Coordinates of C-alpha atoms in Angstrom, one line a residue:
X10 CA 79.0 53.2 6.2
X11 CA 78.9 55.0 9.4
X12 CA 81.1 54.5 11.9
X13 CA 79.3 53.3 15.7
X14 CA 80.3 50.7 18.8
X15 CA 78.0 48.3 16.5
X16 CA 79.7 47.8 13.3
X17 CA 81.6 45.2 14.8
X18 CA 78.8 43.0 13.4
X19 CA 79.9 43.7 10.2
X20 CA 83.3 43.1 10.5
X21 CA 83.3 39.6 12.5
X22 CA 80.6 38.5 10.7
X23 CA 79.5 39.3 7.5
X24 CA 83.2 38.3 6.0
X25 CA 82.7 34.4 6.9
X26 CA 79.5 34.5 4.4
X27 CA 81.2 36.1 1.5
X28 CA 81.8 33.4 -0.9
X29 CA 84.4 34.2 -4.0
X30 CA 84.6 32.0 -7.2
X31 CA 87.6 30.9 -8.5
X32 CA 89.0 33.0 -11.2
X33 CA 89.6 32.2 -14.6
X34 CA 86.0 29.9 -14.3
X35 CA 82.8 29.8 -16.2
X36 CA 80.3 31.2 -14.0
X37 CA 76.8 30.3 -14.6
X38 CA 73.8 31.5 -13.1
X39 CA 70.8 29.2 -13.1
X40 CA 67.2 31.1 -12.6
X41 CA 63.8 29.0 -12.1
X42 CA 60.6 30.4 -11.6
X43 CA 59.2 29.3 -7.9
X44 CA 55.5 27.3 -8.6
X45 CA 54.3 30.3 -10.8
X46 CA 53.3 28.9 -14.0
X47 CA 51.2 26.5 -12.0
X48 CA 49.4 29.3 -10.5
X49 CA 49.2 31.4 -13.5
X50 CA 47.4 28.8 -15.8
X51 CA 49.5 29.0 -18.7
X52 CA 49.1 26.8 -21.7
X53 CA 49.9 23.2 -21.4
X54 CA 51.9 21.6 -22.3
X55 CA 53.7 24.7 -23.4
X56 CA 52.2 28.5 -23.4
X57 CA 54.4 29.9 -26.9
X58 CA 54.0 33.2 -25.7
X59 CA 55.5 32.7 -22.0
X60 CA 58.3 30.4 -23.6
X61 CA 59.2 32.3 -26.4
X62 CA 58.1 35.8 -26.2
X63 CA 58.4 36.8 -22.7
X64 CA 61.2 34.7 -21.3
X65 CA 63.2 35.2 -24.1
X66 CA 62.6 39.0 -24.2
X67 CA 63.6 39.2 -20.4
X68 CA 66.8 36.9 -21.2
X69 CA 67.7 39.1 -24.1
X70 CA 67.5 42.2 -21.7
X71 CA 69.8 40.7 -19.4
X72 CA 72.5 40.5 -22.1
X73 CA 72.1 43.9 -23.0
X74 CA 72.4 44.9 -19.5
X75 CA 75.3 42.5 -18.4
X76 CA 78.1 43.1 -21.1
X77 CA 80.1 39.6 -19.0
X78 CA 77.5 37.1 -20.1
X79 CA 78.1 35.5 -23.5
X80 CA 75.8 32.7 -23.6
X81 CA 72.1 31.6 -22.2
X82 CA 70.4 28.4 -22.5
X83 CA 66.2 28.2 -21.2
X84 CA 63.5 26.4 -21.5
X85 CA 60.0 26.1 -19.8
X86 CA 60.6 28.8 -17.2
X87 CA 63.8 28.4 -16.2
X88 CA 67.2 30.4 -18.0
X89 CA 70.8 29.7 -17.3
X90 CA 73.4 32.7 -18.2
X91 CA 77.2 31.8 -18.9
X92 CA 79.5 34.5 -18.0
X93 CA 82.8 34.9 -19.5
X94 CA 85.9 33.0 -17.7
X95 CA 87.3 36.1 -17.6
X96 CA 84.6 38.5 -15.9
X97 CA 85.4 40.3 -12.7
X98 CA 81.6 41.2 -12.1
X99 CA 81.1 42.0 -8.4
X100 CA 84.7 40.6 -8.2
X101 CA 83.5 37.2 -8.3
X102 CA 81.3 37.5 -5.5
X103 CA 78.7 34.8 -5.7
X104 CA 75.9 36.3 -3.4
X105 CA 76.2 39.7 -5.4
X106 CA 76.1 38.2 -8.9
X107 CA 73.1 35.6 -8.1
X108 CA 71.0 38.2 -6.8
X109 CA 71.7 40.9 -8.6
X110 CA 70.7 38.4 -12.1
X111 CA 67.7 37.5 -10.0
X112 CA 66.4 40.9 -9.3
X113 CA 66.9 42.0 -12.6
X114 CA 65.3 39.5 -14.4
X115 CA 62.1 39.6 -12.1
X116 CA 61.7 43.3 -12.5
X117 CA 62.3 42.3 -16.3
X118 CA 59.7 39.4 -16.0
X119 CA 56.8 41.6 -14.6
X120 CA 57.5 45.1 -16.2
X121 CA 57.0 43.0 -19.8
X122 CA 53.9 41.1 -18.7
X123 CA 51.5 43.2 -20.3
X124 CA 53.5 43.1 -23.7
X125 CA 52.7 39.3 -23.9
X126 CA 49.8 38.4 -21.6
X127 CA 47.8 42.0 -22.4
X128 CA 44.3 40.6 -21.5
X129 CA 45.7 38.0 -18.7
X130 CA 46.5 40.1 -15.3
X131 CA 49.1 38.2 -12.9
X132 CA 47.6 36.2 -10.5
X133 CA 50.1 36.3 -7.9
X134 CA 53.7 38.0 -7.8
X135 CA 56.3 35.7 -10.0
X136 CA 59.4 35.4 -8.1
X137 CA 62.5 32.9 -9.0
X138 CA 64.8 31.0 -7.1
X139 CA 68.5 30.6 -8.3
X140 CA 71.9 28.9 -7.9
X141 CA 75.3 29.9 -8.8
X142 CA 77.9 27.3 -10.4
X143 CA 81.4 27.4 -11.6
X144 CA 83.2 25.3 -14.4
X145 CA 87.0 25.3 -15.1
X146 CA 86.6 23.9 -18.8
X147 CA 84.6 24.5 -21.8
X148 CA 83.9 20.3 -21.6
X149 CA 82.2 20.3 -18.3
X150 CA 80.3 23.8 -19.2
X151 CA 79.2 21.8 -22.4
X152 CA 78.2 19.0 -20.3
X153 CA 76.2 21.2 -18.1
X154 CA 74.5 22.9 -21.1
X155 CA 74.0 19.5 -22.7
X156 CA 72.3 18.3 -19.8
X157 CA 69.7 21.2 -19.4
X158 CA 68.9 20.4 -22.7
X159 CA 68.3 16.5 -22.6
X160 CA 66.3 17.8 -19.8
X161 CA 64.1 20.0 -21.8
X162 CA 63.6 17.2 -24.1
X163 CA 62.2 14.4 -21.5
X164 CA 60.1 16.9 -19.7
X165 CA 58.7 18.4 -22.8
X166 CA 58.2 14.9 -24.0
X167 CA 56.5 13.3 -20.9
X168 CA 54.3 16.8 -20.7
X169 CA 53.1 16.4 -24.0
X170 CA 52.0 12.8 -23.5
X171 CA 51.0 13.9 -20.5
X172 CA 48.1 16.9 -21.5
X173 CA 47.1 15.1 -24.6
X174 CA 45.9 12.0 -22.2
X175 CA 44.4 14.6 -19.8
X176 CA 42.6 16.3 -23.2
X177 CA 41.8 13.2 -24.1
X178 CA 39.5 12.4 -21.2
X179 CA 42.2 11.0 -18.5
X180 CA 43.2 12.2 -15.2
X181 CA 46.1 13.9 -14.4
X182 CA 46.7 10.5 -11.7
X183 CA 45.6 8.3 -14.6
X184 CA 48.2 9.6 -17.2
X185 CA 50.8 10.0 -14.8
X186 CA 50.2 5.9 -13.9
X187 CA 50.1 5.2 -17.6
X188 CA 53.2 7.2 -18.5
X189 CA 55.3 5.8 -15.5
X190 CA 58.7 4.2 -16.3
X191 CA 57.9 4.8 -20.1
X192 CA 61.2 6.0 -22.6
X193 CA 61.9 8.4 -25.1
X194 CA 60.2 5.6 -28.1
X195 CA 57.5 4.7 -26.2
X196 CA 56.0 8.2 -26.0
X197 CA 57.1 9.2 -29.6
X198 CA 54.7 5.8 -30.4
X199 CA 52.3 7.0 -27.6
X200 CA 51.9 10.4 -29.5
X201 CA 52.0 9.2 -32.9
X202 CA 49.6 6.1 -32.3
X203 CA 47.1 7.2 -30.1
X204 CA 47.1 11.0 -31.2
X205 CA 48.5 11.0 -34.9
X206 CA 51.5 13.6 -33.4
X207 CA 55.0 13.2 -35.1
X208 CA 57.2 14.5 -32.4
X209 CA 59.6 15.2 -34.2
X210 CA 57.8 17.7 -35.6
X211 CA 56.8 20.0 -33.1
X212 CA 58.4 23.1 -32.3
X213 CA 62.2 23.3 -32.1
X214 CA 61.4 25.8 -28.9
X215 CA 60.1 23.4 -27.4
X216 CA 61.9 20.2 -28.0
X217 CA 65.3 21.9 -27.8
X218 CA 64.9 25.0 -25.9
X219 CA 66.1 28.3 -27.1
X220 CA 70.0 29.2 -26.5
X221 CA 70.8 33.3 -26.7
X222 CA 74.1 34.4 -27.4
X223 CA 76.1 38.2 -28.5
X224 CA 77.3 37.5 -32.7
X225 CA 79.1 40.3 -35.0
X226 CA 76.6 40.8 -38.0
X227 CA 77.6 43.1 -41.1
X228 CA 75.6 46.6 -40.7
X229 CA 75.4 49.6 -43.1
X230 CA 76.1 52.5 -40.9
X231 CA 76.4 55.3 -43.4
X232 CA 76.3 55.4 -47.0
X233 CA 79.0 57.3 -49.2
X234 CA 78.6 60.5 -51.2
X235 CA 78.4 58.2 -54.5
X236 CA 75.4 55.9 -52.5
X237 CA 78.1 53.4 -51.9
X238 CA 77.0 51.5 -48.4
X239 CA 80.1 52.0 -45.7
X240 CA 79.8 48.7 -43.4
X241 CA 80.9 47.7 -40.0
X242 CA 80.7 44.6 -38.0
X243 CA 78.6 45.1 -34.3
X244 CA 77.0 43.0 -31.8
X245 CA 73.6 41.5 -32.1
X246 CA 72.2 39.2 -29.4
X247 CA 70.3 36.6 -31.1
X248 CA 67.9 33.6 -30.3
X249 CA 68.1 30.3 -31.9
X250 CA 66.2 26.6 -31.0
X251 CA 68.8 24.2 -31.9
X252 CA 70.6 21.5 -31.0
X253 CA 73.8 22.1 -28.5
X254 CA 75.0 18.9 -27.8
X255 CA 76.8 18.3 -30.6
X256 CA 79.6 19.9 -32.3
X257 CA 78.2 21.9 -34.7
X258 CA 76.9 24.4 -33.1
X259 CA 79.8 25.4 -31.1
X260 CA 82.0 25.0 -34.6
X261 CA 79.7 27.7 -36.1
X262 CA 79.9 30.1 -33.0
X263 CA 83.6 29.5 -31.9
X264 CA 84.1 33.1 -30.8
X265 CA 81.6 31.6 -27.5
X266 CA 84.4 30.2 -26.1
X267 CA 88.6 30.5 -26.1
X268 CA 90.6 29.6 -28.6
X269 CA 92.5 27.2 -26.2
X270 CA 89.2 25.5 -25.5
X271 CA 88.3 25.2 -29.4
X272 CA 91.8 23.5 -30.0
X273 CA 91.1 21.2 -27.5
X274 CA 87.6 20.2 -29.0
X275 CA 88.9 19.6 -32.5
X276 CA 91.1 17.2 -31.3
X277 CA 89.2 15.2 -29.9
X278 CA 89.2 15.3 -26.4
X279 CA 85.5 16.5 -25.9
X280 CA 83.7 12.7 -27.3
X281 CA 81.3 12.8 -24.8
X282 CA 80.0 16.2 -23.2
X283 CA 78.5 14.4 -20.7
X284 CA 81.6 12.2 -19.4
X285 CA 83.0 16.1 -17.7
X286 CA 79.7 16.6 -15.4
X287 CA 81.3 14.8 -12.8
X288 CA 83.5 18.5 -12.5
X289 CA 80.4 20.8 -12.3
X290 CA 80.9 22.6 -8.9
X291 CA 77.7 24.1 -7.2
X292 CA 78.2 26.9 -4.8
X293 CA 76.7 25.2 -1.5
X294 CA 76.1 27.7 1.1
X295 CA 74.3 25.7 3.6
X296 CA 73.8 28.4 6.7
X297 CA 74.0 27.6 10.3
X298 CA 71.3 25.9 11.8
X299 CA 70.2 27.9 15.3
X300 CA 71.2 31.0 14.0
X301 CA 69.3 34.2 13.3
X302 CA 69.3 34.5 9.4
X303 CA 69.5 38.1 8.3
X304 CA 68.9 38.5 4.2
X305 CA 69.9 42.6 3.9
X306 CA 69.1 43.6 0.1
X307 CA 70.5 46.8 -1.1
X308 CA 69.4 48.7 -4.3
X309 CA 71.6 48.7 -7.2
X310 CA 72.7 52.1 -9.1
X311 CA 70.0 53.3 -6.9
X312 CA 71.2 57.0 -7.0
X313 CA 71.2 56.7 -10.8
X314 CA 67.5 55.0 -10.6
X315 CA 66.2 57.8 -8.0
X316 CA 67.5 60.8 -10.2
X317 CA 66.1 59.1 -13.4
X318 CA 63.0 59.1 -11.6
X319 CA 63.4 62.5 -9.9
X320 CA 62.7 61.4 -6.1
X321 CA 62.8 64.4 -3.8
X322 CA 65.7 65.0 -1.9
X323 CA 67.0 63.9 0.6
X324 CA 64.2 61.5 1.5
X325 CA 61.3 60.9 -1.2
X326 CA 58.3 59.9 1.3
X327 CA 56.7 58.0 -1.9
X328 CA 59.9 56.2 -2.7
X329 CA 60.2 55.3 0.9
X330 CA 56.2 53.8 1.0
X331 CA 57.1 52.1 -1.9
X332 CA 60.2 50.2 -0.2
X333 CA 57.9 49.5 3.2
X334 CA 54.8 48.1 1.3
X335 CA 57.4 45.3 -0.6
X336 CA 59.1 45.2 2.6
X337 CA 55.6 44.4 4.0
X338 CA 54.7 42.2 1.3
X339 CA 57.7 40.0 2.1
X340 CA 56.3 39.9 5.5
X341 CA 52.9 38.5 4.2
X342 CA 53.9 35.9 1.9
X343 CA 57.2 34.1 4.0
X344 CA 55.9 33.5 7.1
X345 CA 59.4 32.6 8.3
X346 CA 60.8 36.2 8.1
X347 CA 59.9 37.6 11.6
X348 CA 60.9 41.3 11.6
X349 CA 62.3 43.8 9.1
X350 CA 64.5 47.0 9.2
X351 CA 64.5 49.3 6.4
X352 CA 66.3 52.8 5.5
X353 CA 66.3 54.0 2.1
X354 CA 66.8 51.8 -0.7
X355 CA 67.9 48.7 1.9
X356 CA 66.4 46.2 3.8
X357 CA 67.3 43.6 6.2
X358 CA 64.8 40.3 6.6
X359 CA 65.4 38.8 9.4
X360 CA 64.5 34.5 9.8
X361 CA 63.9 32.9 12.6
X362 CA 66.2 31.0 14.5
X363 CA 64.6 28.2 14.2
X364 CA 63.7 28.4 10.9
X365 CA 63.9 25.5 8.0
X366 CA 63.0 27.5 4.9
X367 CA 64.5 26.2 1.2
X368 CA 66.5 24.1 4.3
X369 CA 68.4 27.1 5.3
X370 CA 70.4 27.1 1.4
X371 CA 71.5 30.9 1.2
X372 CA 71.7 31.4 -2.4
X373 CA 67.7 29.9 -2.4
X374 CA 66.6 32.1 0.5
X375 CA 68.6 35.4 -0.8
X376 CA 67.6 34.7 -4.5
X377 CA 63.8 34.1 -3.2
X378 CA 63.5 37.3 -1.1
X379 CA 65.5 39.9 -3.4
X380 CA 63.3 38.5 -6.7
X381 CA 59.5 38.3 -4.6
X382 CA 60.8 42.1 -3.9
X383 CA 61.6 43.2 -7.0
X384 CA 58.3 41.7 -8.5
X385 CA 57.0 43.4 -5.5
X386 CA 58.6 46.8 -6.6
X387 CA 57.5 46.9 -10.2
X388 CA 54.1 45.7 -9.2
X389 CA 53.1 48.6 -6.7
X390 CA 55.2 51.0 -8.6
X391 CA 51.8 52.4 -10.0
X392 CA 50.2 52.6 -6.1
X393 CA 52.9 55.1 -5.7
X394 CA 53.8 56.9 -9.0
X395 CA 50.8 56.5 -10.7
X396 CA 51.6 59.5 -13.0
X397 CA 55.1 58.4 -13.1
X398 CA 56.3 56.1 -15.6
X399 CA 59.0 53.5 -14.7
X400 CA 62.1 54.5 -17.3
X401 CA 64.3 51.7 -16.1
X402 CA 64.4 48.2 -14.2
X403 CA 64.6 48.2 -10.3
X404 CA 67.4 46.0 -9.1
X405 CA 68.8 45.1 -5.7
X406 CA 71.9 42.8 -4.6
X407 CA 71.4 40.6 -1.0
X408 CA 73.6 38.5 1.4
X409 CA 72.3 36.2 3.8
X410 CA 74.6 36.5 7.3
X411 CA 74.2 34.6 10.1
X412 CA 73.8 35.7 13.8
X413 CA 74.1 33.6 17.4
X414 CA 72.6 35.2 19.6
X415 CA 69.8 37.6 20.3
X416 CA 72.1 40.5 21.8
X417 CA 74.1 40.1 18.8
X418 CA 71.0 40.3 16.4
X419 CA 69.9 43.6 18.1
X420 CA 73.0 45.1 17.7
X421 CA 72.9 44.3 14.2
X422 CA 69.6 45.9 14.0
X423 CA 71.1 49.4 16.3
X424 CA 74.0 49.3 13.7
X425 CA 71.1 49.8 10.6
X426 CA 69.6 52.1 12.7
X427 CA 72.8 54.1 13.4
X428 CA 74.1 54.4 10.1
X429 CA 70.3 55.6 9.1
X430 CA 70.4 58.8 11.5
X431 CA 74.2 59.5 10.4
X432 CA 73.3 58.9 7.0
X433 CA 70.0 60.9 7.2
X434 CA 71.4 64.0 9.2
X435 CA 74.1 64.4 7.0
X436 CA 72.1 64.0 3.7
X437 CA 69.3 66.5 4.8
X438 CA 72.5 69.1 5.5
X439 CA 74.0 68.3 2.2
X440 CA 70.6 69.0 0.1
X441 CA 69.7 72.0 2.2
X442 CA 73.2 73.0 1.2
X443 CA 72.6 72.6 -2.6
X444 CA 68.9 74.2 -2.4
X445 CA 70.5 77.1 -1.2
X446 CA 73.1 77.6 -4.0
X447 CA 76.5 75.8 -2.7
X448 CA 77.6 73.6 -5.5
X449 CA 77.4 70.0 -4.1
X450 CA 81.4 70.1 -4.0
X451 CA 81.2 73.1 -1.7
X452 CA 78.7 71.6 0.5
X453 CA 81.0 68.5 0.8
X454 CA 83.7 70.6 2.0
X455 CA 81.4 72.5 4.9
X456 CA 80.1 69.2 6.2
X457 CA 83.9 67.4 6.2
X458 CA 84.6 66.7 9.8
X459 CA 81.5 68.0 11.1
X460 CA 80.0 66.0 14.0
X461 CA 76.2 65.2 14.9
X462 CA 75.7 68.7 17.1
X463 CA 77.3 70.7 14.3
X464 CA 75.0 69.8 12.2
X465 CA 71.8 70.4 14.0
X466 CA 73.0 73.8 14.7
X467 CA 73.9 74.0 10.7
X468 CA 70.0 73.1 10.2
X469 CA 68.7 75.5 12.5
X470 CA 70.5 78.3 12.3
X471 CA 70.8 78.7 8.6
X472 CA 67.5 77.1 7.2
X473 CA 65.3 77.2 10.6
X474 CA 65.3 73.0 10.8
X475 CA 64.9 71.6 14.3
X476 CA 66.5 67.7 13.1
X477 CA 64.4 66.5 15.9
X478 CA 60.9 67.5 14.7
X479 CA 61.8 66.0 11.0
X480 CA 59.5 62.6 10.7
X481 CA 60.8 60.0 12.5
X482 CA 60.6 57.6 9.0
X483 CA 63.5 59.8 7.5
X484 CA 65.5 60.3 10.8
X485 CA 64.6 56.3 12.5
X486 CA 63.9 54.3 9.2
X487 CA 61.1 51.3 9.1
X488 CA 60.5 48.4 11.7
X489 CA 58.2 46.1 10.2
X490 CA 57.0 42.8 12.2
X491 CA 53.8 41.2 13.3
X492 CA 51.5 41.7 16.3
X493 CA 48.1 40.6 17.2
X494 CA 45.0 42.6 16.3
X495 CA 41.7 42.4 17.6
X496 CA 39.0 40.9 14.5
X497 CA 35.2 41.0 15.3
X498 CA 33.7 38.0 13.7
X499 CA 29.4 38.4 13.8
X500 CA 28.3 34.7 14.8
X501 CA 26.4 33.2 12.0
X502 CA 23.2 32.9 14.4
X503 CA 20.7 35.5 14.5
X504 CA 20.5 37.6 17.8
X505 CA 24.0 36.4 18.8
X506 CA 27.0 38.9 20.6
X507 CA 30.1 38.7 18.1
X508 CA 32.9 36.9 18.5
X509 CA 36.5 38.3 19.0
X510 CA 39.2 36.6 17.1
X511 CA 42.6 37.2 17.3
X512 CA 44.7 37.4 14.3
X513 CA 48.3 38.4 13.1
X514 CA 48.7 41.7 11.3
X515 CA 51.8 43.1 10.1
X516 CA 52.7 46.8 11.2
X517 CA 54.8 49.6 10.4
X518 CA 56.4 52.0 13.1
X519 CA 59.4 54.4 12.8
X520 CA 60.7 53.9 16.6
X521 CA 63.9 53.6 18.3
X522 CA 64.9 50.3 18.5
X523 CA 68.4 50.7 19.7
X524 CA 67.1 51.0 23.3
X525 CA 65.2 48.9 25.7
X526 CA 61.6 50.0 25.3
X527 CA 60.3 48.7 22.3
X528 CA 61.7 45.2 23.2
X529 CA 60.5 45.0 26.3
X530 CA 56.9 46.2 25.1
X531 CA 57.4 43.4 22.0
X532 CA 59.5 40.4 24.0
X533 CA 57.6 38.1 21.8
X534 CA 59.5 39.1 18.6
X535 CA 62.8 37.8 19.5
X536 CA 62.2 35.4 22.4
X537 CA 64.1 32.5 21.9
X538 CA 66.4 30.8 24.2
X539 CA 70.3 31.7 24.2

């Protein structure tokens, strides 16, 4: 990052709202989809092909991109991923790991949509909302897992009451008053009696949920001169529906958990999974209430992404409308975000002080923003690369940070901006560099130590580039927020002027906004009492 007067908001700041787990823990990740099945109008009770095929494919890909998880659990449209007591992902860093799971598995979620849901387009951008959690033991992680799955039953059971009654020729008000305070027999008799369904019999997927976990499985890699097979063991992620709150499957699969945790369960000390949820420990990030709420998301192995994808360098003007119209987007469908800054692959969202979104939890409003982007990024990918296919997932990591006062918000906002022109001016020397045959090491070594005037006289003497006159999206970055626009409604009677509305309309300018001038010609953006 670059150096200014202004990264002291980094550094007094930004450490208070950097949560760590505790080492040697399970951590698991929890992700739920955010009221999208409801507006997708999958199959009820259950949609077998947005249970089983495409939340399963996504949770699959996660294991083959994360090497530290070693166990999932999902049902409905919600996934929980175990990672290993011994992971150092992210060093621990809860805000990093939730959103970074998040992002993925929403650029997963609509990037497979089509292999599943071909003649069903997405109605509205799917976007998840998760929570982070940390067990010491393999009892209490049971206990968790256990839980989630007694879950899946009694929902799955009450929703399948619930639809045949609706089928049937009830209301959705009338079935829920029949089905109110019922139990587990009285809807197995409720099925059986009125609608000749055995429970028991339905799907395993949908009665017990589908666990996905990494096993060694016997492969023929080669075979001999004489035709004789040569065989080695490797990893397999696989998918089963089965029962996890007993002992058998964890007897079967001991290599899911340590060997000091196995001896413990054979003797006995693990009766009752349940009895060790009183231990589960949910990372509770509550933020401060008055405060500016800034959520900056940053793209991950986003140099690796943009050479995959062969963006122009050192600024891909497509990329960079791609980035603004998600940013944009974000703008449009959380009403609570009031301005955005964005450079690059980053963004910063920034809340209103007064704001009471998902009650000001961080890991809800980070895991919200960076998944609704990354929906957002595989859905317009197309708008801007239309003859560009997408060779890998988009991903991005966020933090939610907390700022007092409005001075110390726009100096939050002149650091981004700062680091973008120091960035920018030195990236643009760099390629020009490169283009003009310097290997990138020798460029490096011309532009060590060099200072902002060097550089402009680099540009113009040797490749003819006044800095200045470069556009001001590359050199400034993106200031998203909303103003009022003029709308001209024609009145419905017949000889009648039109009426002028007034209505709110997001805009994009590339402006200085370390100065004065664009605050005092937008006061209403920030003005809030000290």
């Amino acid at each position: 990052m670059a150096n200014s007067k202004y990264e002291y908001v980094k550094t007094e700041f930004e450490p208070y709202f950097e949560t760590k787990l505790l080492p040697s823990t399970y951590i698991v990740i929890r992700i739920d989809a955010h009221h999208f099945s409801q507006q997708q109008h999958f199959d009820k009770p259950n949609d077998p092909q947005a249970l089983m095929s495409l939340m399963n494919a996504c949770a699959v890909a996660m294991f083959h991109e994360f090497k530290d998880i070693v166990f999932a659990y999902g049902f409905g449209v919600e996934y929980s991923f175990v990672f290993t007591k011994s992971s150092q992902f992210y060093q621990r860093r809860a805000s990093k790991i939730l959103s970074t799971l998040v992002s993925f598995f929403s650029s997963l979620y609509v990037s497979k949509w089509d292999q599943f849901f071909s003649q069903n387009d997405l109605r509205c951008t799917p976007f998840f909302v998760a929570q982070v959690m940390y067990f010491s033991w393999t009892e209490t992680l049971r206990g968790y897992l256990a839980k989630r799955q007694d879950d899946c039953h009694n929902i799955n059971q009450y929703n399948t009451c619930l639809w045949e009654l609706v089928k049937s020729g009830k209301t959705e008000t009338d079935a829920q008053d029949m089905l109110k305070g019922t139990r587990t027999q009285c809807r197995n008799e409720l099925l059986f009696k009125q609608f000749g369904i055995n429970y028991n019999t339905l799907p395993m997927m949908f009665r017990k949920g589908s666990s996905v976990f990494r096993d060694k499985v016997e492969v023929v890699v080669k075979n001999r001169e004489n035709g004789d097979p040569v065989v080695r063991l490797r990893e397999k992620v696989f998918v089963e529906h089965c029962d996890i709150i007993g002992e058998s499957f964890w007897r079967e699969h001991p290599s899911l958990i340590g060997s000091e945790d196995l001896n413990k369960l054979r003797s006995g000390h693990s009766s009752n999974v349940y009895e060790y949820m009183k231990d589960e420990t949910q990372v509770k990030n509550k933020l401060l209430p008055y405060t500016w709420i800034v959520v900056r998301i940053d793209g991950r192995h986003f140099h690796q992404f943009s050479d995959m994808h062969d963006f122009d360098k050192p600024n891909d003007s497509k990329a960079l409308g791609l980035m603004n119209a998600c940013a944009v987007a974000v703008l449009e469908k959380f009403t609570d975000v009031v301005i955005a800054y964005g450079v690059s692959d980053e963004y910063s969202f920034v809340f209103s002080k007064t704001s009471h979104f998902q009650q000001r939890h961080g890991s809800n409003i980070v895991s919200m923003i960076v998944s609704f982007f990354s929906s957002s990024y595989v859905l317009k990918w197309d708008e801007f690369f239309p003859h560009k296919e997408l060779r890998s997932m988009p991903s991005f990591d966020g933090r939610a940070i907390c700022y007092p006062s409005n001075k110390i918000l726009r100096d939050y906002l002149a650091w981004r901006q700062v680091d973008c022109h120091i960035n920018n001016q030195y990236n643009t020397c760099f390629w020009m560099l490169v283009k003009s045959g310097k290997t990138k090491s020798e460029a490096q070594s011309i532009l060590k130590g060099t200072q902002t005037l060097d550089k402009n006289d680099l540009l113009y003497k040797q490749f003819g580039i006044d800095y200045n006159t470069l556009p001001a999206m590359f050199r400034k970055g993106s200031f998203i927020f909303r103003d009022k626009a003029e709308e001209i409604v024609q009145h419905r009677e017949s000889g009648c002027d039109p009426i002028n509305k007034m209505q709110m309309k997001v805009i994009i300018e590339h402006c200085d906004i370390i100065g004065e001038s664009f605050w005092k010609e937008n006061p209403h953006l920030i003005a809030c009492e000290e």
